[in-house]
GROMACS .gro file of C-alpha atoms in nm:
model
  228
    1UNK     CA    1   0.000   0.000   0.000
    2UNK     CA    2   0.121   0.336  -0.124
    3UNK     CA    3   0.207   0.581   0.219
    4UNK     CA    4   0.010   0.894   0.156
    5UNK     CA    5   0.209   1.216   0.291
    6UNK     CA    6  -0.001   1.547   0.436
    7UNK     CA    7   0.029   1.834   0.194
    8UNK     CA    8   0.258   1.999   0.275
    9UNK     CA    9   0.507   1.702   0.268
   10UNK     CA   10   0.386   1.631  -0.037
   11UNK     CA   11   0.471   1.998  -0.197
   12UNK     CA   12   0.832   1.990  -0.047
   13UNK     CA   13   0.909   1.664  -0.195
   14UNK     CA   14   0.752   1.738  -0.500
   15UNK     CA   15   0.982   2.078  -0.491
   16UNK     CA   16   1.265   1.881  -0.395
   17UNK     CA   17   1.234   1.625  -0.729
   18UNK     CA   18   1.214   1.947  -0.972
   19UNK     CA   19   1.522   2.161  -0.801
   20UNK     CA   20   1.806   1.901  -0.715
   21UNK     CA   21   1.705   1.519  -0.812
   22UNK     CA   22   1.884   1.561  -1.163
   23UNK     CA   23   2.179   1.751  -1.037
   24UNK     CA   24   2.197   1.482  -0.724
   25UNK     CA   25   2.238   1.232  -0.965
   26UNK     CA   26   2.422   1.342  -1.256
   27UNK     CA   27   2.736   1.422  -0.963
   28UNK     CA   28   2.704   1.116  -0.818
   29UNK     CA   29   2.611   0.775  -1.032
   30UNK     CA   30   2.774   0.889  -1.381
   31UNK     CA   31   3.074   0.714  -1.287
   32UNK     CA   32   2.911   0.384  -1.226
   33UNK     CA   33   2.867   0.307  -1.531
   34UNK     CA   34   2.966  -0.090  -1.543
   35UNK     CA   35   3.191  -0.283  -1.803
   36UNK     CA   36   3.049  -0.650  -1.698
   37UNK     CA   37   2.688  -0.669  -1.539
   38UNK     CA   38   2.506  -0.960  -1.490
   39UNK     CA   39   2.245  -0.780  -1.728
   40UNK     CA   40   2.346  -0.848  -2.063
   41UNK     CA   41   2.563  -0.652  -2.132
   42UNK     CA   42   2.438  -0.448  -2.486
   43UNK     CA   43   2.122  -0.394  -2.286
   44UNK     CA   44   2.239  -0.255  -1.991
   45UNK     CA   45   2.498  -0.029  -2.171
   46UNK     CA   46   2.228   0.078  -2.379
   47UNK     CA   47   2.003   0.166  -2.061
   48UNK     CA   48   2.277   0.384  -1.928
   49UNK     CA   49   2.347   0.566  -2.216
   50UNK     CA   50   1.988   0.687  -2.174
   51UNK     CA   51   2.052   0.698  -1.796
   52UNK     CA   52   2.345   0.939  -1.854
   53UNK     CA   53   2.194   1.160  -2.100
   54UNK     CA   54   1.877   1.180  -1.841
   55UNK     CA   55   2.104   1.291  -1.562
   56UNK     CA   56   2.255   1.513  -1.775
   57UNK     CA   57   1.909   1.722  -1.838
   58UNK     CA   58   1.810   1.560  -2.155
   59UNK     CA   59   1.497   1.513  -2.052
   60UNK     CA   60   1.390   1.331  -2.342
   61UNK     CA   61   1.583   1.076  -2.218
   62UNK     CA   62   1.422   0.973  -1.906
   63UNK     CA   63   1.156   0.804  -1.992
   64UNK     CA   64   1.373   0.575  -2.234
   65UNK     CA   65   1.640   0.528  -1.932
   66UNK     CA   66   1.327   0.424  -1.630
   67UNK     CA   67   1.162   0.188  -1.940
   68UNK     CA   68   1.463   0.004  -2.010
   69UNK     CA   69   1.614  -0.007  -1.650
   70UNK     CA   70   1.236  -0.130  -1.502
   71UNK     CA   71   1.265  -0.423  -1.801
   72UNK     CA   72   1.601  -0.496  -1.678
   73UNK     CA   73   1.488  -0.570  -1.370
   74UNK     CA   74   1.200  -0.732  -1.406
   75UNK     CA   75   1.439  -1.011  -1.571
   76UNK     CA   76   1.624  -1.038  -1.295
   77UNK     CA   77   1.459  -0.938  -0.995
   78UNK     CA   78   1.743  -1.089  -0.770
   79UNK     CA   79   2.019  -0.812  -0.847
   80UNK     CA   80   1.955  -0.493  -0.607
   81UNK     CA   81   2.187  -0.290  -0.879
   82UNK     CA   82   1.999  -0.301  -1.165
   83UNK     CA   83   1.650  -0.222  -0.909
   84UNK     CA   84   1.836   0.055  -0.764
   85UNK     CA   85   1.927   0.235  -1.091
   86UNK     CA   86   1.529   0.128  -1.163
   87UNK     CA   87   1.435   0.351  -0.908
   88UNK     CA   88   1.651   0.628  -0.954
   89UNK     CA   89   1.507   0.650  -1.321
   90UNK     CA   90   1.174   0.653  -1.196
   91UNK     CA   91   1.193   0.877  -0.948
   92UNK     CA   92   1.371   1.115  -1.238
   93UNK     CA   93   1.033   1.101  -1.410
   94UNK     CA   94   0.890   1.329  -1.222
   95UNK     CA   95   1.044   1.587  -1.376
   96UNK     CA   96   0.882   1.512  -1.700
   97UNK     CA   97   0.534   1.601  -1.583
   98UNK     CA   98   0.310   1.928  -1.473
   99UNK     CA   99   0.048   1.657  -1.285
  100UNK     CA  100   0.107   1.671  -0.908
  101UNK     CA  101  -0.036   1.366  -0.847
  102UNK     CA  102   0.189   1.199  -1.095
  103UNK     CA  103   0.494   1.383  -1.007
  104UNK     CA  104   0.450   1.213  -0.628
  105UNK     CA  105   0.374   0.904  -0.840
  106UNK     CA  106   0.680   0.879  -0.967
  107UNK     CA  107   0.866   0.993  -0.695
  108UNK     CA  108   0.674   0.738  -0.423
  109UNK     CA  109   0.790   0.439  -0.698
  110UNK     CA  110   1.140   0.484  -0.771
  111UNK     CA  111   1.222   0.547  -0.346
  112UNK     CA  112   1.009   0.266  -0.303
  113UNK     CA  113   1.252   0.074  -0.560
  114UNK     CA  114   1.543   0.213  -0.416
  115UNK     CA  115   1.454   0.085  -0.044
  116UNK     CA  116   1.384  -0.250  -0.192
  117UNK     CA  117   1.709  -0.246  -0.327
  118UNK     CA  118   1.842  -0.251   0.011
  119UNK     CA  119   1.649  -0.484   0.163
  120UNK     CA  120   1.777  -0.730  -0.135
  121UNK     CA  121   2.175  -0.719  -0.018
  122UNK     CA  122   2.308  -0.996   0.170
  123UNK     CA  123   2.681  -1.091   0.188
  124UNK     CA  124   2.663  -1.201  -0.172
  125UNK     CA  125   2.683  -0.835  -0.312
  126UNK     CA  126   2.967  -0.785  -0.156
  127UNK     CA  127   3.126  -0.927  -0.506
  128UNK     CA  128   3.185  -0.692  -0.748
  129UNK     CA  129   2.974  -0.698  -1.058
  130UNK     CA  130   2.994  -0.367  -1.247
  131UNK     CA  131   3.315  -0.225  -1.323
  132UNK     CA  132   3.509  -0.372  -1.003
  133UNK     CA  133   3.241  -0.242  -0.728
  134UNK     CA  134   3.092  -0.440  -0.526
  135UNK     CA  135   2.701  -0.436  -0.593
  136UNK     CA  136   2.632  -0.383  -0.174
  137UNK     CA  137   2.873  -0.076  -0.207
  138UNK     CA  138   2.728   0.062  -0.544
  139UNK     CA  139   2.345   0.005  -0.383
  140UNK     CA  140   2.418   0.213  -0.052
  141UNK     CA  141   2.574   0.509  -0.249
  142UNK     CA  142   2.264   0.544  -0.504
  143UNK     CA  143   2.073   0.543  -0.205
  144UNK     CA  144   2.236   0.734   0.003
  145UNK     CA  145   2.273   1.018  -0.290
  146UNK     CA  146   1.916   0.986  -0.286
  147UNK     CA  147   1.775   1.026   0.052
  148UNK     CA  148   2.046   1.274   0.169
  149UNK     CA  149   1.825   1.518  -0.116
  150UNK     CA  150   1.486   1.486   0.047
  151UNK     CA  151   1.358   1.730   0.247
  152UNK     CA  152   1.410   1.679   0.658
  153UNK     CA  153   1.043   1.633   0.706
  154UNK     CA  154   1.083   1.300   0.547
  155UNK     CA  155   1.324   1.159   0.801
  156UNK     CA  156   1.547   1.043   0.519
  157UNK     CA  157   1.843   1.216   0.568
  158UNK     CA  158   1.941   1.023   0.891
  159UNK     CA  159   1.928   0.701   0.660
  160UNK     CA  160   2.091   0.866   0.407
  161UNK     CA  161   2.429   1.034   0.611
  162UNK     CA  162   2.434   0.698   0.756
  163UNK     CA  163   2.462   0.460   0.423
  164UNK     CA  164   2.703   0.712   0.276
  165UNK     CA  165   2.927   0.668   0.579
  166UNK     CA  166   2.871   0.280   0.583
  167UNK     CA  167   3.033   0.319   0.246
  168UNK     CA  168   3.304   0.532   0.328
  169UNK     CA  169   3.418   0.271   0.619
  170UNK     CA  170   3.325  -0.063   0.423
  171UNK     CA  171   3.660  -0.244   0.389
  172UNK     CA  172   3.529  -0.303   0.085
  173UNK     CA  173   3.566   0.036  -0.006
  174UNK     CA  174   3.938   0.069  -0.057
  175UNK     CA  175   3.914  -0.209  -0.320
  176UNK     CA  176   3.651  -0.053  -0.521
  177UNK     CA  177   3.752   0.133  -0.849
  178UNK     CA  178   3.902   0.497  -0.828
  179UNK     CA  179   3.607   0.673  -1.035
  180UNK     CA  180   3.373   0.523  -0.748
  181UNK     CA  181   3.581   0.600  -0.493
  182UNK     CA  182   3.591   1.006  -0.598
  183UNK     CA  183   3.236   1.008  -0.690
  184UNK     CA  184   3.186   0.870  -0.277
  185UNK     CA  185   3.469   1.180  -0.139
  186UNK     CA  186   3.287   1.411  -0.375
  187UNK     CA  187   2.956   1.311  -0.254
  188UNK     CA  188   3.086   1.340   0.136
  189UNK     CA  189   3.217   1.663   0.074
  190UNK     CA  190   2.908   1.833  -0.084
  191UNK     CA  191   2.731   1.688   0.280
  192UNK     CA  192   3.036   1.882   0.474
  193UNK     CA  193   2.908   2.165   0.336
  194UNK     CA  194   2.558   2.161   0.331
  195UNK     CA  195   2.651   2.109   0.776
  196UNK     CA  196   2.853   2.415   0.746
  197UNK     CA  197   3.147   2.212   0.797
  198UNK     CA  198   3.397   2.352   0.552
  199UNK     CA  199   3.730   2.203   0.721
  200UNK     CA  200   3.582   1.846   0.637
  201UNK     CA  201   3.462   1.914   0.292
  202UNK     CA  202   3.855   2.054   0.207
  203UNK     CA  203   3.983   1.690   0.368
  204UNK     CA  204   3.718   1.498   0.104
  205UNK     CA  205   3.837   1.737  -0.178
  206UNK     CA  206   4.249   1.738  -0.114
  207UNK     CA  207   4.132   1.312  -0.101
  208UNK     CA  208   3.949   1.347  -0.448
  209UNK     CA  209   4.256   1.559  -0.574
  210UNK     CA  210   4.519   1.441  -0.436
  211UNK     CA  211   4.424   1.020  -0.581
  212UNK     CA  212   4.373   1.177  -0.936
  213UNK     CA  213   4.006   1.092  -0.952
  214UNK     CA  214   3.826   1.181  -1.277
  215UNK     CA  215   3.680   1.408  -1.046
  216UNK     CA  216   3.954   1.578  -0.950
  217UNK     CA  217   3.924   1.867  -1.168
  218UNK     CA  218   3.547   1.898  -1.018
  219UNK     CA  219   3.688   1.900  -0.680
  220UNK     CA  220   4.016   2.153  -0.752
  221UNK     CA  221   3.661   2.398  -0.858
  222UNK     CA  222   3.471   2.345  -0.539
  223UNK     CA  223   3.807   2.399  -0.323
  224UNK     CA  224   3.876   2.765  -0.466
  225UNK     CA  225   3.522   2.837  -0.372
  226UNK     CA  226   3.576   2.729  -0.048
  227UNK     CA  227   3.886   2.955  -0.050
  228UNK     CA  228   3.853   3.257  -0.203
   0.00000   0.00000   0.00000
């Protein structure tokens, strides 16, 4: 059964999807894209593709990235990956529509897809399965990028600081490919400063910089704002 949220719950989340949800996503899951999946692996390159031109604000796009993602796992309802990037397609949808009631549609969905992703990990996901990272580690950061966005009425952010810093101390972690590894310092540094924390946030930027992430350049920017 779908939760219903009071009104004005339901306007701040449905301001939340149409300010940052693209943005949130496009900085943090681009470099995830996989070179072996358990998908097949023309099908799921071709889903993110559409996934990565989505995130980058072709909206024209998302629908094409949430059908082909949602088919993808519905073929293989056992792997949390492919049901997390589900969800984050979905909940991208919202964007595409004026309709309140099917902007919190979409929105309700894709978090509900995401949490189910969650509850699917076990100690098997700790393998890795696209591009090197482990599937539990690659499941926790989509989530965590996404509930660390919602409002603070939705109690999500609690969840969401603490699956970012599960992956941040997963021993997993220091295995896991560089570009994931940046995209998790970049995405712990943007939190630093959204808590007015800006000693932390330069730590997770010298990190990105200093291990010649591909986002390094990305971080080198947000450190001369920081220090102007």
């Amino acid at each position: 059964m779908r939760t219903r949220h009071p009104p004005s719950t339901r306007r701040a989340l449905l301001a939340w999807w149409l300010a940052t949800v693209a943005a949130a996503l496009s900085a943090t899951l681009l470099v995830l894209a996989p070179a072996l999946a358990a998908a097949p692996a023309p099908a799921f390159a071709g889903a993110f593709e559409q996934f990565q031109r989505a995130t980058a604000g072709d909206k024209a796009a998302i629908d094409a990235a949430a059908t082909q993602f949602a088919a993808l796992s519905a073929n293989d309802r056992a792997d949390p990956v492919l049901l997390a990037y589900s969800g984050a397609a979905t909940t991208l949808r919202a964007t595409t529509t004026m309709l309140p009631w099917r902007k919190m549609s979409f929105a309700e969905d894709g978090l509900a897809q995401v949490d189910k992703a969650l509850t699917l990990l076990n100690a098997s996901h700790d393998q890795p399965l696209y591009r090197g990272t482990p599937a539990s580690l690659e499941v926790r950061f989509v989530a965590a990028s996404t509930f660390l966005g919602l409002p603070s009425m939705l109690n999500r952010h609690e969840r969401g600081a603490r699956l970012l810093g599960d992956v941040l101390r997963s021993p997993l972690f220091a295995g896991a490919p560089l570009g994931f590894r940046g995209a998790v310092w970049l995405r712990a540094a943007g939190e630093a400063v959204n808590g007015k924390r800006p000693d932390e946030a330069r730590q997770w930027l010298q990190q990105v910089v200093a291990s010649g992430a591909p986002q390094a350049a990305k971080a080198q920017a947000q450190l001369k704002e920081l220090n102007p």
